[in-house]
mmCIF file of C-alpha atoms and ligand atoms in Angstrom:
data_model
loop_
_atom_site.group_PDB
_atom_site.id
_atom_site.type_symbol
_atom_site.label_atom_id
_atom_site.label_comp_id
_atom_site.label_asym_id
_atom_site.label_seq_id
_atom_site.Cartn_x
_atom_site.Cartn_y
_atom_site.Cartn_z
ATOM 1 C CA UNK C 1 70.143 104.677 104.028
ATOM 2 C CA UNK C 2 69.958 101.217 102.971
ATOM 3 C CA UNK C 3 73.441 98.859 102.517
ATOM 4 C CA UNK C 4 75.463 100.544 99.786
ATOM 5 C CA UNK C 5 73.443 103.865 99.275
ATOM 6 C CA UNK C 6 74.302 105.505 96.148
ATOM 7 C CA UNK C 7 75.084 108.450 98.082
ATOM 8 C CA UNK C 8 78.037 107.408 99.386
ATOM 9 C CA UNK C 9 79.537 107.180 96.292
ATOM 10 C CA UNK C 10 79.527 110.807 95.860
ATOM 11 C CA UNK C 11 79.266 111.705 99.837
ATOM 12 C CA UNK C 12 82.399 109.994 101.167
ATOM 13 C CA UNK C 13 82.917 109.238 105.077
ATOM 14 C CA UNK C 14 85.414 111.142 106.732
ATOM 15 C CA UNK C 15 87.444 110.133 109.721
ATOM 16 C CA UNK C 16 90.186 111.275 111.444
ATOM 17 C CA UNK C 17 92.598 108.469 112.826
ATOM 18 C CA UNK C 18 94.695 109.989 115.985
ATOM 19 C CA UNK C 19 98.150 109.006 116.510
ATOM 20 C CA UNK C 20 98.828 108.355 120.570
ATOM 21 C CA UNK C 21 101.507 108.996 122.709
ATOM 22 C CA UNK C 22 102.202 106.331 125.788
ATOM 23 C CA UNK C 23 102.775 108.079 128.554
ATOM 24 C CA UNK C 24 103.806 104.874 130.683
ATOM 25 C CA UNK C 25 104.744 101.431 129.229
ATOM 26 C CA UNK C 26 105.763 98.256 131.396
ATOM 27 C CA UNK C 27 105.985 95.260 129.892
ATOM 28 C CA UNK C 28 104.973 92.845 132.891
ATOM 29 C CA UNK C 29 105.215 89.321 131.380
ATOM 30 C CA UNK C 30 105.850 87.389 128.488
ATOM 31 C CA UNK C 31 102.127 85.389 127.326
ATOM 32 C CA UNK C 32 101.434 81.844 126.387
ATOM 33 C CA UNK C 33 100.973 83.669 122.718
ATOM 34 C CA UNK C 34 104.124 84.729 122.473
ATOM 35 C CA UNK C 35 103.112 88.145 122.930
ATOM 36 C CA UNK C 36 104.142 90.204 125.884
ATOM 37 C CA UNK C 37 101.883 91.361 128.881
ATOM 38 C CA UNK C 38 102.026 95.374 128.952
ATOM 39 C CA UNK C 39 100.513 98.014 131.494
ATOM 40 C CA UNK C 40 100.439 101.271 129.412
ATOM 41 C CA UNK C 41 98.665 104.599 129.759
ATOM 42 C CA UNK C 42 97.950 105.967 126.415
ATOM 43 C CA UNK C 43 96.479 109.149 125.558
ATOM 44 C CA UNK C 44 95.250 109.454 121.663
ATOM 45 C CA UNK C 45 96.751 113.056 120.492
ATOM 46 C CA UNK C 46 95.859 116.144 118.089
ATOM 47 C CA UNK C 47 97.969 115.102 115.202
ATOM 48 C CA UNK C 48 96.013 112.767 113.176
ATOM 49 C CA UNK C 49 95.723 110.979 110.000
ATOM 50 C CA UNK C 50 92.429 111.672 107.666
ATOM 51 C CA UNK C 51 90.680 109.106 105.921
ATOM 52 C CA UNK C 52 87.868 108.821 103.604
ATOM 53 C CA UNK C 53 85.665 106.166 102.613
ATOM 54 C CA UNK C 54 83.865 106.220 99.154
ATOM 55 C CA UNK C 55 81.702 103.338 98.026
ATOM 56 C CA UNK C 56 82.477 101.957 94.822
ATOM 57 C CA UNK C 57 80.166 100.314 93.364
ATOM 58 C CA UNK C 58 81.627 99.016 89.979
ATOM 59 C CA UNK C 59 81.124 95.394 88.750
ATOM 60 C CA UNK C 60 83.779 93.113 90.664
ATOM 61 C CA UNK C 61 85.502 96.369 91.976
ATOM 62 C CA UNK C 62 87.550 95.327 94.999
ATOM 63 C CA UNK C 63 88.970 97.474 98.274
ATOM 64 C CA UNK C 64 91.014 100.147 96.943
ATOM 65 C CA UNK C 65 93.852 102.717 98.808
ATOM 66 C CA UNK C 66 95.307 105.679 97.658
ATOM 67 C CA UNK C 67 97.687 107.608 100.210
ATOM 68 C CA UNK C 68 99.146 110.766 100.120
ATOM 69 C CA UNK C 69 101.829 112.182 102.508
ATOM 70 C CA UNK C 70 104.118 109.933 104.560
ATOM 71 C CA UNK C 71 105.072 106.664 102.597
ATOM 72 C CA UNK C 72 102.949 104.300 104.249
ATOM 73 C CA UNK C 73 104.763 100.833 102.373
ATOM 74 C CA UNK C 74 102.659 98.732 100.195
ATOM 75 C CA UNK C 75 98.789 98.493 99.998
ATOM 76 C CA UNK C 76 98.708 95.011 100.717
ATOM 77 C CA UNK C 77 100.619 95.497 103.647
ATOM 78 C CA UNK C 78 98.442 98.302 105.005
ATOM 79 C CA UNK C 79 96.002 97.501 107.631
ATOM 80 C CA UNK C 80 93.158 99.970 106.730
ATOM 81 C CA UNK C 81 92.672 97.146 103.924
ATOM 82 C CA UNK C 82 92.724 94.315 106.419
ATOM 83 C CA UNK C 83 90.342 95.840 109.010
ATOM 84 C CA UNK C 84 87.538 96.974 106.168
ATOM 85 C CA UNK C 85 88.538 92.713 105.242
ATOM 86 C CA UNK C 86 88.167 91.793 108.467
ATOM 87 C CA UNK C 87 84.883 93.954 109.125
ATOM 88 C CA UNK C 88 82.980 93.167 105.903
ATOM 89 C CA UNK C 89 83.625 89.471 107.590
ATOM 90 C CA UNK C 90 82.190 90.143 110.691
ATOM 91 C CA UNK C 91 79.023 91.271 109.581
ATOM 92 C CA UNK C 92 78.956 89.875 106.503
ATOM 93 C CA UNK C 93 76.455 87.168 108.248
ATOM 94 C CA UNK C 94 74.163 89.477 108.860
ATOM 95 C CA UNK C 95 73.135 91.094 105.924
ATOM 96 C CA UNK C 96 71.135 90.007 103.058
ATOM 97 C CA UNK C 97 73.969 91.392 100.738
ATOM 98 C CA UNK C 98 77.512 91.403 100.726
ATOM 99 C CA UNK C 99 79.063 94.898 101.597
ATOM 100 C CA UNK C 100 80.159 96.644 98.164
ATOM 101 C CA UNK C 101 83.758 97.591 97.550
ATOM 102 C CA UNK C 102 85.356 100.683 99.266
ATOM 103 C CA UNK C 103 87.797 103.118 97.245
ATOM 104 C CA UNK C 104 89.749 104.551 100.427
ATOM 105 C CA UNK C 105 92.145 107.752 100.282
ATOM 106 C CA UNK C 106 94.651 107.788 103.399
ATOM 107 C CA UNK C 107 96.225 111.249 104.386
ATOM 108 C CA UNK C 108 99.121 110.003 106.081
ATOM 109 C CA UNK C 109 100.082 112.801 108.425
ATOM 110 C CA UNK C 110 101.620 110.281 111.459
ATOM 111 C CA UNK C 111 105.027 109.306 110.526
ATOM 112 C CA UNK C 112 105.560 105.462 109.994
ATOM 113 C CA UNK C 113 107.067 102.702 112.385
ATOM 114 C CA UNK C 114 107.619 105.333 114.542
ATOM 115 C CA UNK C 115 105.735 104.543 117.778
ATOM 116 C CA UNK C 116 102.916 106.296 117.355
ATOM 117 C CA UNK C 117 100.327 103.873 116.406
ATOM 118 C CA UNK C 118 99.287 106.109 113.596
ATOM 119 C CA UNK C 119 98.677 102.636 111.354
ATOM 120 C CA UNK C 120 96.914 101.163 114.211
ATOM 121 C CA UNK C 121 94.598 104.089 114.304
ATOM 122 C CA UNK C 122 93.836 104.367 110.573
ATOM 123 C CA UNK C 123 92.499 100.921 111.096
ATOM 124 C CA UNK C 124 90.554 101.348 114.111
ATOM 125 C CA UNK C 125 89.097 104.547 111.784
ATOM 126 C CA UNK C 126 88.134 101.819 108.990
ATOM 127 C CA UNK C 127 86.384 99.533 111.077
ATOM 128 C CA UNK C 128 84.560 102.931 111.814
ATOM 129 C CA UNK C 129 84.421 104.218 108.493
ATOM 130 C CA UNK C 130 83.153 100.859 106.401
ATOM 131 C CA UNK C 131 80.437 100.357 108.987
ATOM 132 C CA UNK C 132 79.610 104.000 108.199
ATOM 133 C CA UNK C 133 79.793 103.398 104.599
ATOM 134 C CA UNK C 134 78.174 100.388 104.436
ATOM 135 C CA UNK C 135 75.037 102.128 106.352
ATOM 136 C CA UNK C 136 75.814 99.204 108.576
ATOM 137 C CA UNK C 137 76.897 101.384 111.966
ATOM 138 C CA UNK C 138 74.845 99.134 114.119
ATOM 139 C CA UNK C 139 75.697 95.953 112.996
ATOM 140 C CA UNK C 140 78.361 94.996 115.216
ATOM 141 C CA UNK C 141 78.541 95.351 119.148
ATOM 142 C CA UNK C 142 81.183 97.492 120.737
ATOM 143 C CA UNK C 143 82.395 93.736 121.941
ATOM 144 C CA UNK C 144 82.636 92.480 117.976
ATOM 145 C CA UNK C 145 84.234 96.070 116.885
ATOM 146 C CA UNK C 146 86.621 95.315 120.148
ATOM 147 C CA UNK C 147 87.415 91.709 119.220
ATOM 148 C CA UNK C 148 87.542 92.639 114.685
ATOM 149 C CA UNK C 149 89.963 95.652 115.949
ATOM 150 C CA UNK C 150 92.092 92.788 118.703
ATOM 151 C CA UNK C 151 92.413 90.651 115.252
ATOM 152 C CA UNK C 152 94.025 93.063 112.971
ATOM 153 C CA UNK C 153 96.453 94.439 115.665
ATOM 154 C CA UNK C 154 97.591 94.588 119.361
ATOM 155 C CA UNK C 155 97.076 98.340 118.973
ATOM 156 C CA UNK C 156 93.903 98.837 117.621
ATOM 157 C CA UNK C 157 91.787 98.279 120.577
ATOM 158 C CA UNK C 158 92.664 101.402 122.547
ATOM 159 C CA UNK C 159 91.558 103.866 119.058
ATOM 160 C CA UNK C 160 87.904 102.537 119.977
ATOM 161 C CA UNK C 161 87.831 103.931 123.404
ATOM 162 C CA UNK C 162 87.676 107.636 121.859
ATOM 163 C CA UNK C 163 89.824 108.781 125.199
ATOM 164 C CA UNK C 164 92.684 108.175 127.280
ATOM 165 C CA UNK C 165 92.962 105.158 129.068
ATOM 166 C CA UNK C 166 94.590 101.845 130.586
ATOM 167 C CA UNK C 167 95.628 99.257 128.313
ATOM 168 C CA UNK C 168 96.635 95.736 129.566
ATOM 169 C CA UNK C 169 96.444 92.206 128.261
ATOM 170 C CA UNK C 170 98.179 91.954 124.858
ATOM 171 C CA UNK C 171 96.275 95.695 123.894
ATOM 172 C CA UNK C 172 93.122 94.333 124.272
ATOM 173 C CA UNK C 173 91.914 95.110 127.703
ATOM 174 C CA UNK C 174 91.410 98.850 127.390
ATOM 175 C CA UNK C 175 89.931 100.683 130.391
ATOM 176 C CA UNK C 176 89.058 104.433 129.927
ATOM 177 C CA UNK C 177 90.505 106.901 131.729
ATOM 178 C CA UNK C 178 89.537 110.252 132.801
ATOM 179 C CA UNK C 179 92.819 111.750 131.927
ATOM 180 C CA UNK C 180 92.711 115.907 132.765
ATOM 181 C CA UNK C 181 90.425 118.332 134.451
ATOM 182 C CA UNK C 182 91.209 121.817 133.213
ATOM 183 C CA UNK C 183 90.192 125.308 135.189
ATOM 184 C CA UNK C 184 88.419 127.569 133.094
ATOM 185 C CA UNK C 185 90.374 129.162 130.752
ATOM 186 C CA UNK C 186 93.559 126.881 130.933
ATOM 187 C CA UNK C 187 94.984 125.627 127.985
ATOM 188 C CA UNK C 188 95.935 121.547 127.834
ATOM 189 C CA UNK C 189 99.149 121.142 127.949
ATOM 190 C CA UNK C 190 101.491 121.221 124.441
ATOM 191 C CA UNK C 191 103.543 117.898 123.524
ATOM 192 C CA UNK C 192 106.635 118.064 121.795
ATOM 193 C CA UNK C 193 107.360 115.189 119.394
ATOM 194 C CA UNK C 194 110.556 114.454 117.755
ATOM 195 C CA UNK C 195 110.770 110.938 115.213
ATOM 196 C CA UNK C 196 114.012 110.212 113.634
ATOM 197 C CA UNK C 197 113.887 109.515 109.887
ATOM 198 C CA UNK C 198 114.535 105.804 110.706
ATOM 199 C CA UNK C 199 111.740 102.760 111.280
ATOM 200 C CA UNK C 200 111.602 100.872 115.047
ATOM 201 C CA UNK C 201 109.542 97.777 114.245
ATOM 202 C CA UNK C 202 107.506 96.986 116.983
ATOM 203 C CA UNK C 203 108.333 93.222 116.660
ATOM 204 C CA UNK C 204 112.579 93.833 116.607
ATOM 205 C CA UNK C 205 112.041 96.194 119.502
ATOM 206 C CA UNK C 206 110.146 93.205 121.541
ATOM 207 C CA UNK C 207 112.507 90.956 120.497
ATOM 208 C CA UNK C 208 115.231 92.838 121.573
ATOM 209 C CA UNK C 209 113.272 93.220 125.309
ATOM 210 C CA UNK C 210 113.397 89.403 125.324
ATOM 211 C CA UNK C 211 117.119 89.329 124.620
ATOM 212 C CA UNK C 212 117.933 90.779 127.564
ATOM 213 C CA UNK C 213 117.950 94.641 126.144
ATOM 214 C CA UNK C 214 115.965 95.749 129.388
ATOM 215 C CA UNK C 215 116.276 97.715 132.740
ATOM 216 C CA UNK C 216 115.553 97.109 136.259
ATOM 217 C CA UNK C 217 112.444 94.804 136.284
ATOM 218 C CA UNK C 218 109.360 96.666 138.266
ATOM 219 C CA UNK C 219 110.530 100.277 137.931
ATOM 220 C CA UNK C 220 107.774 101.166 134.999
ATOM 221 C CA UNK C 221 105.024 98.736 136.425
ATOM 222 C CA UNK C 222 104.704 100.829 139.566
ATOM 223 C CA UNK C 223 104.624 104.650 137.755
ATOM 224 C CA UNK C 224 102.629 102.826 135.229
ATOM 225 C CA UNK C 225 100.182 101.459 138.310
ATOM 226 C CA UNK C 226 100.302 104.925 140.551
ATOM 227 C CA UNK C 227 100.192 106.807 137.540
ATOM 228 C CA UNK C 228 96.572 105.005 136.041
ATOM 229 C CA UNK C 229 94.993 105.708 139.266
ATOM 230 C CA UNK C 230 95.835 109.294 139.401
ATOM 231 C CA UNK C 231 95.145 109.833 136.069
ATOM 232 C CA UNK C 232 91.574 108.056 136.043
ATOM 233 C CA UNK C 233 90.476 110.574 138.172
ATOM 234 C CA UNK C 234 92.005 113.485 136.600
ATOM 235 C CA UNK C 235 95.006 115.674 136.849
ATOM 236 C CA UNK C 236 95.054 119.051 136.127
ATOM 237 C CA UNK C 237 97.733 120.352 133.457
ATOM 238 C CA UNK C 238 100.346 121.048 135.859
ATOM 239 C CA UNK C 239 99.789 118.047 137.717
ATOM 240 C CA UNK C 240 100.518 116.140 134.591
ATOM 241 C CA UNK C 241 103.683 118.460 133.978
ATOM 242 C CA UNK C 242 105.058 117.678 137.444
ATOM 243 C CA UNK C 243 104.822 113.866 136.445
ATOM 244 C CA UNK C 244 106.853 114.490 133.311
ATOM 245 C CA UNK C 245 110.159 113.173 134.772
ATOM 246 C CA UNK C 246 108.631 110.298 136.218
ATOM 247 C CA UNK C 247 107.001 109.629 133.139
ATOM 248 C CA UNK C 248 109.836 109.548 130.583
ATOM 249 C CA UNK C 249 111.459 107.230 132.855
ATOM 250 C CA UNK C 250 108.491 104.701 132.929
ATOM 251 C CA UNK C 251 109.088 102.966 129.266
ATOM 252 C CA UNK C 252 110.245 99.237 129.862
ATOM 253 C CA UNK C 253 111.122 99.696 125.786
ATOM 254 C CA UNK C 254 113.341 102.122 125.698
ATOM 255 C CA UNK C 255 116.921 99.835 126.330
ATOM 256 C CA UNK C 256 115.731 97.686 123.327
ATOM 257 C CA UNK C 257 114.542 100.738 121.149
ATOM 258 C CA UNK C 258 117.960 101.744 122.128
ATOM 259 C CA UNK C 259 119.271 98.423 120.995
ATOM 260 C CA UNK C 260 117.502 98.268 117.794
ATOM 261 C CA UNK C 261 117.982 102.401 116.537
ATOM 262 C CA UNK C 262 121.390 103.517 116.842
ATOM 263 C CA UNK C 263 121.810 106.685 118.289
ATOM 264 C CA UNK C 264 119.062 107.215 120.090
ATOM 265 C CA UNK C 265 120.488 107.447 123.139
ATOM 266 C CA UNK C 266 123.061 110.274 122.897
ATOM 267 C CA UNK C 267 119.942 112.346 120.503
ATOM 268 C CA UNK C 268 117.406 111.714 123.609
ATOM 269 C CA UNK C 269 120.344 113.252 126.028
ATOM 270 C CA UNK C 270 121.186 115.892 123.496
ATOM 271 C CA UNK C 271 117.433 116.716 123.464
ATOM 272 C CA UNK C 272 117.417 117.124 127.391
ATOM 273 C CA UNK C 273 120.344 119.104 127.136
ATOM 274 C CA UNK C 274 119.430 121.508 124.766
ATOM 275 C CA UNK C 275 115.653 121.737 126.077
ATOM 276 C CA UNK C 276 116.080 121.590 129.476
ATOM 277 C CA UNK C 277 112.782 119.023 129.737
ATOM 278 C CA UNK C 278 112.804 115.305 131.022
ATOM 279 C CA UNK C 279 112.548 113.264 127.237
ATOM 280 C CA UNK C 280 110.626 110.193 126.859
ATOM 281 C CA UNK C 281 110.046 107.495 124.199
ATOM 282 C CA UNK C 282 106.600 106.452 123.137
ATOM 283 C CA UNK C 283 105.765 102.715 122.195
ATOM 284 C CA UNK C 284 108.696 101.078 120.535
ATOM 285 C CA UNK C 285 109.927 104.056 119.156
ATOM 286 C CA UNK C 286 111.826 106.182 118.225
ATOM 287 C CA UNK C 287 109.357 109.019 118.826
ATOM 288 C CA UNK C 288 111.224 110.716 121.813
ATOM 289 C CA UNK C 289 108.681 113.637 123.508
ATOM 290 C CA UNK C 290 109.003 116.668 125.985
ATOM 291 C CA UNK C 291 105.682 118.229 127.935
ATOM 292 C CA UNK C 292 104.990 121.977 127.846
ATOM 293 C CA UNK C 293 102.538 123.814 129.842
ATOM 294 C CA UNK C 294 100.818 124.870 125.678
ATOM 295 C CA UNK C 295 101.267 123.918 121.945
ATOM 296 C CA UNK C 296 102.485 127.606 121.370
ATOM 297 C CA UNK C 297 105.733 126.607 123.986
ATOM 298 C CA UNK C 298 105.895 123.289 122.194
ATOM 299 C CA UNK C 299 106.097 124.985 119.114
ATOM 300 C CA UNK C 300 109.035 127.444 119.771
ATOM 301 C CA UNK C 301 110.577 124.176 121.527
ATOM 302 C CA UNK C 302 110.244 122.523 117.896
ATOM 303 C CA UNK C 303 111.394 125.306 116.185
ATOM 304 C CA UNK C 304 114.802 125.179 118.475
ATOM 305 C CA UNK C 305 114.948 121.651 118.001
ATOM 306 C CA UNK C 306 114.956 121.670 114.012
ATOM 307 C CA UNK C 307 117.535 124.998 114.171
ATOM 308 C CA UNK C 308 119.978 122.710 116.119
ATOM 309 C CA UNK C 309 119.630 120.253 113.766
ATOM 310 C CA UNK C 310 120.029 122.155 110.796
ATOM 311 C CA UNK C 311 123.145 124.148 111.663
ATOM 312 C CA UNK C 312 124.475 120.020 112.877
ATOM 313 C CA UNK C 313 124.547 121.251 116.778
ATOM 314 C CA UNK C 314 122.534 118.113 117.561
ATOM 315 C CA UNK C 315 122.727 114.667 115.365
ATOM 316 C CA UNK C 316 119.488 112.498 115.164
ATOM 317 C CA UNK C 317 120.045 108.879 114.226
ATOM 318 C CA UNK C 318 118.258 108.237 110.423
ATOM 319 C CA UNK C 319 119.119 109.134 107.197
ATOM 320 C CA UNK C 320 117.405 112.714 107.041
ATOM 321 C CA UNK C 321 115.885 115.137 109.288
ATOM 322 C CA UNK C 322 113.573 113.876 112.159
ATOM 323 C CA UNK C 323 110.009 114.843 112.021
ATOM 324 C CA UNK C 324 109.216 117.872 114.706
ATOM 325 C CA UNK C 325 105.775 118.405 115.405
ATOM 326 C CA UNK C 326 103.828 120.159 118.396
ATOM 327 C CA UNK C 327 100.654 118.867 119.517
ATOM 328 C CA UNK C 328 98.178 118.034 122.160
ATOM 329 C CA UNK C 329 96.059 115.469 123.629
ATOM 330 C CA UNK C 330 92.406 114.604 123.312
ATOM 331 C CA UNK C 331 91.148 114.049 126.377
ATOM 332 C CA UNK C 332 88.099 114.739 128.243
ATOM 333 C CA UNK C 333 87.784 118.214 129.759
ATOM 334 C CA UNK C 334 86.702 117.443 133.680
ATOM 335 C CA UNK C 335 85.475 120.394 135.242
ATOM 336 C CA UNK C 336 87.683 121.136 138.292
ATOM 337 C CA UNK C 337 87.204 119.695 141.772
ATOM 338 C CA UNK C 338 85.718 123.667 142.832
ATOM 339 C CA UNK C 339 83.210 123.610 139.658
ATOM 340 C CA UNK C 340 82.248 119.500 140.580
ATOM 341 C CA UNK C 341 81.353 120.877 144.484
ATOM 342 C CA UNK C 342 79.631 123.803 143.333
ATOM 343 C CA UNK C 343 77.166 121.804 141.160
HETATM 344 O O1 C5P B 401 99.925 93.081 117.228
HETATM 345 P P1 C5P B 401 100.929 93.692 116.317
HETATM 346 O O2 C5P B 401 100.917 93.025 114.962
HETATM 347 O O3 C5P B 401 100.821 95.169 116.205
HETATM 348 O O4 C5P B 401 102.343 93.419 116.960
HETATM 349 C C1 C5P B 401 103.536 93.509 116.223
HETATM 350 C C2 C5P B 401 104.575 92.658 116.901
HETATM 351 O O5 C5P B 401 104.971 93.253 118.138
HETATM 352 C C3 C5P B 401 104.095 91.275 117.256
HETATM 353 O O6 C5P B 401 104.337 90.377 116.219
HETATM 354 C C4 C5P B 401 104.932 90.946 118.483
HETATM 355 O O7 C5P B 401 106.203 90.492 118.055
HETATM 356 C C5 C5P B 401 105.155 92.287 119.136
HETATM 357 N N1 C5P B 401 104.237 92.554 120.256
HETATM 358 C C6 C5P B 401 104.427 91.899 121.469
HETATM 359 N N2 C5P B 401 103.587 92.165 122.522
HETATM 360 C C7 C5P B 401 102.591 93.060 122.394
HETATM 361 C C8 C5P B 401 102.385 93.734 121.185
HETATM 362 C C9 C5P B 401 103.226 93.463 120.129
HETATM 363 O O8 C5P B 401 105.330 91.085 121.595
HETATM 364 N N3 C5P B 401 101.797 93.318 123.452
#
């Protein structure tokens, strides 16, 4: 197809745009940038946002957004409109023509400011999806995608690895991981999330960190360290459910989420009480989680979670109900060591 093929008006792209879950987070330094240093294992997971990408190819027509589901704040704001921005810039150079205008519809399944990345990811699936559209996927290098994806957020870069893996540096420095090797037949392992109906900005949750809202200094850097080797090789499911109580301790963030989203605190203990399960926090927040050996425990753990909130048993911080979803992760099915040796 050549740059703006009528066909796309009709024929949209589709992508879907992952939320992840950080399974370790240390914050290990505070950069020249004013940014901070992090070593973080992420994992992208099942839940996902969907996005298409329609060209539109009226006179003057600019970028355009429509989103249905979670309120995702203003379109100007939204950074599926600065990555296509920043993207028609990058290979705008190239072409003979400029890129034509994109009408975008956002499904907005990943709740908002909620430490999921789900915005992050919705704009790692635009750089995707406007190349696509454009007819343009081989324009840019997987360096340029890396560096347009670095410039619209710190996030971004890890939803171009497709996979679990190591981020460092700012977010930028994203090494893949292997993450799990199931035996034939097992299931991955289910993920309980729970996000209170109230907003952690990343930036007020750093900010806090650098007021002094933090533990013990080199706790999370070591899990985080032990925890990407182990994990680049591949754990099996129960492996990775044996690590769950070292993991929801290894989140440098969660004193200043605590700081900046009252209440957490006593809902994360009234979550361990109730399920029994070490609870962790993922990014900045508030998304607390709980491992389960399948999505079908995950989902009777869910459905506990939103009867004790409903009858008042436990109270989440936030105006309304939290959001309770079960999920899994993506990640790369390894054969086992038995199947590798047998090969
Ligand atoms: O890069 P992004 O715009 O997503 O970051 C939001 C805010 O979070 C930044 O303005 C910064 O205050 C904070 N941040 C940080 N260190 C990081 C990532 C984000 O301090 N590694």
């Amino acid at each position: 197809m050549s740059i703006g093929d009528p066909a796309r008006v009709v024929t949209p792209v589709v992508r879907l745009a992952p939320a992840k879950l950080n399974l370790t987070l240390a914050v290990v330094g505070r950069r020249p940038d004013g940014y901070h240093a992090l070593h973080t294992v992420m994992v992208p997971l099942d839940l996902a946002d969907r996005l298409t990408f329609a060209l539109d190819p009226s006179p003057g027509a600019s970028d355009r957004l429509h989103v249905e589901g979670f309120d995702a704040g203003p379109a100007s704001d939204n950074l599926i409109l600065k990555a296509v921005e920043a993207t028609r810039r990058a290979v705008r150079g190239g072409l003979s023509a400029p890129p034509p205008a994109l009408a975008i519809r956002l499904d907005k399944r990943i709740p908002v400011a909620a430490g999921l990345a789900g915005g992050s990811s919705d704009a790692a699936a635009a750089i995707d999806g406007a190349l696509e559209a454009w007819s343009t996927p081989d324009e840019l290098s997987a360096a340029e995608r890396s560096a347009v994806a670095a410039s619209v957020g710190s996030d971004v870069p890890f939803f171009l690895a497709g996979g679990p893996a190591l981020v460092e540096g700012r977010g930028e420095r994203v090494t893949r991981l292997h993450g799990l090797r199931l035996a034939p037949g097992e299931r991955p392992p289910g993920l309980l999330l729970v996000t209170p109906a109230i907003a952690a900005h990343t930036a007020a949750v750093f900010e806090a960190w650098a007021g002094g809202a933090m533990g013990p200094p080199g706790i999370a850097a070591r899990s985080s360290e032990h925890f990407a080797s182990e994990f680049g090789s591949g754990l099996s499911a129960g492996q990775l459910l044996e690590r769950a109580g070292v993991l929801a301790a290894a989140n440098d963030l969660l004193p200043a989420a605590a700081a900046v989203v009252e209440g957490l605190v006593p809902f994360r203990r009234a979550l361990m009480r109730l399920l029994g399960r070490p609870i962790g926090l993922s990014g900045s927040g508030p998304t607390l989680w709980a491992l389960y050996p399948s999505v079908d425990d995950a989902d009777v753990a869910a459905a506990a979670v939103r009867a004790a909130v409903g009858t008042g048993f436990v109270r989440p911080p936030g105006d309304g109900p939290p959001f309770v979803a079960a999920t899994t992760f993506l990640t790369d099915v390894l054969p086992t060591s038995e199947e590798a040796t047998d090969r």
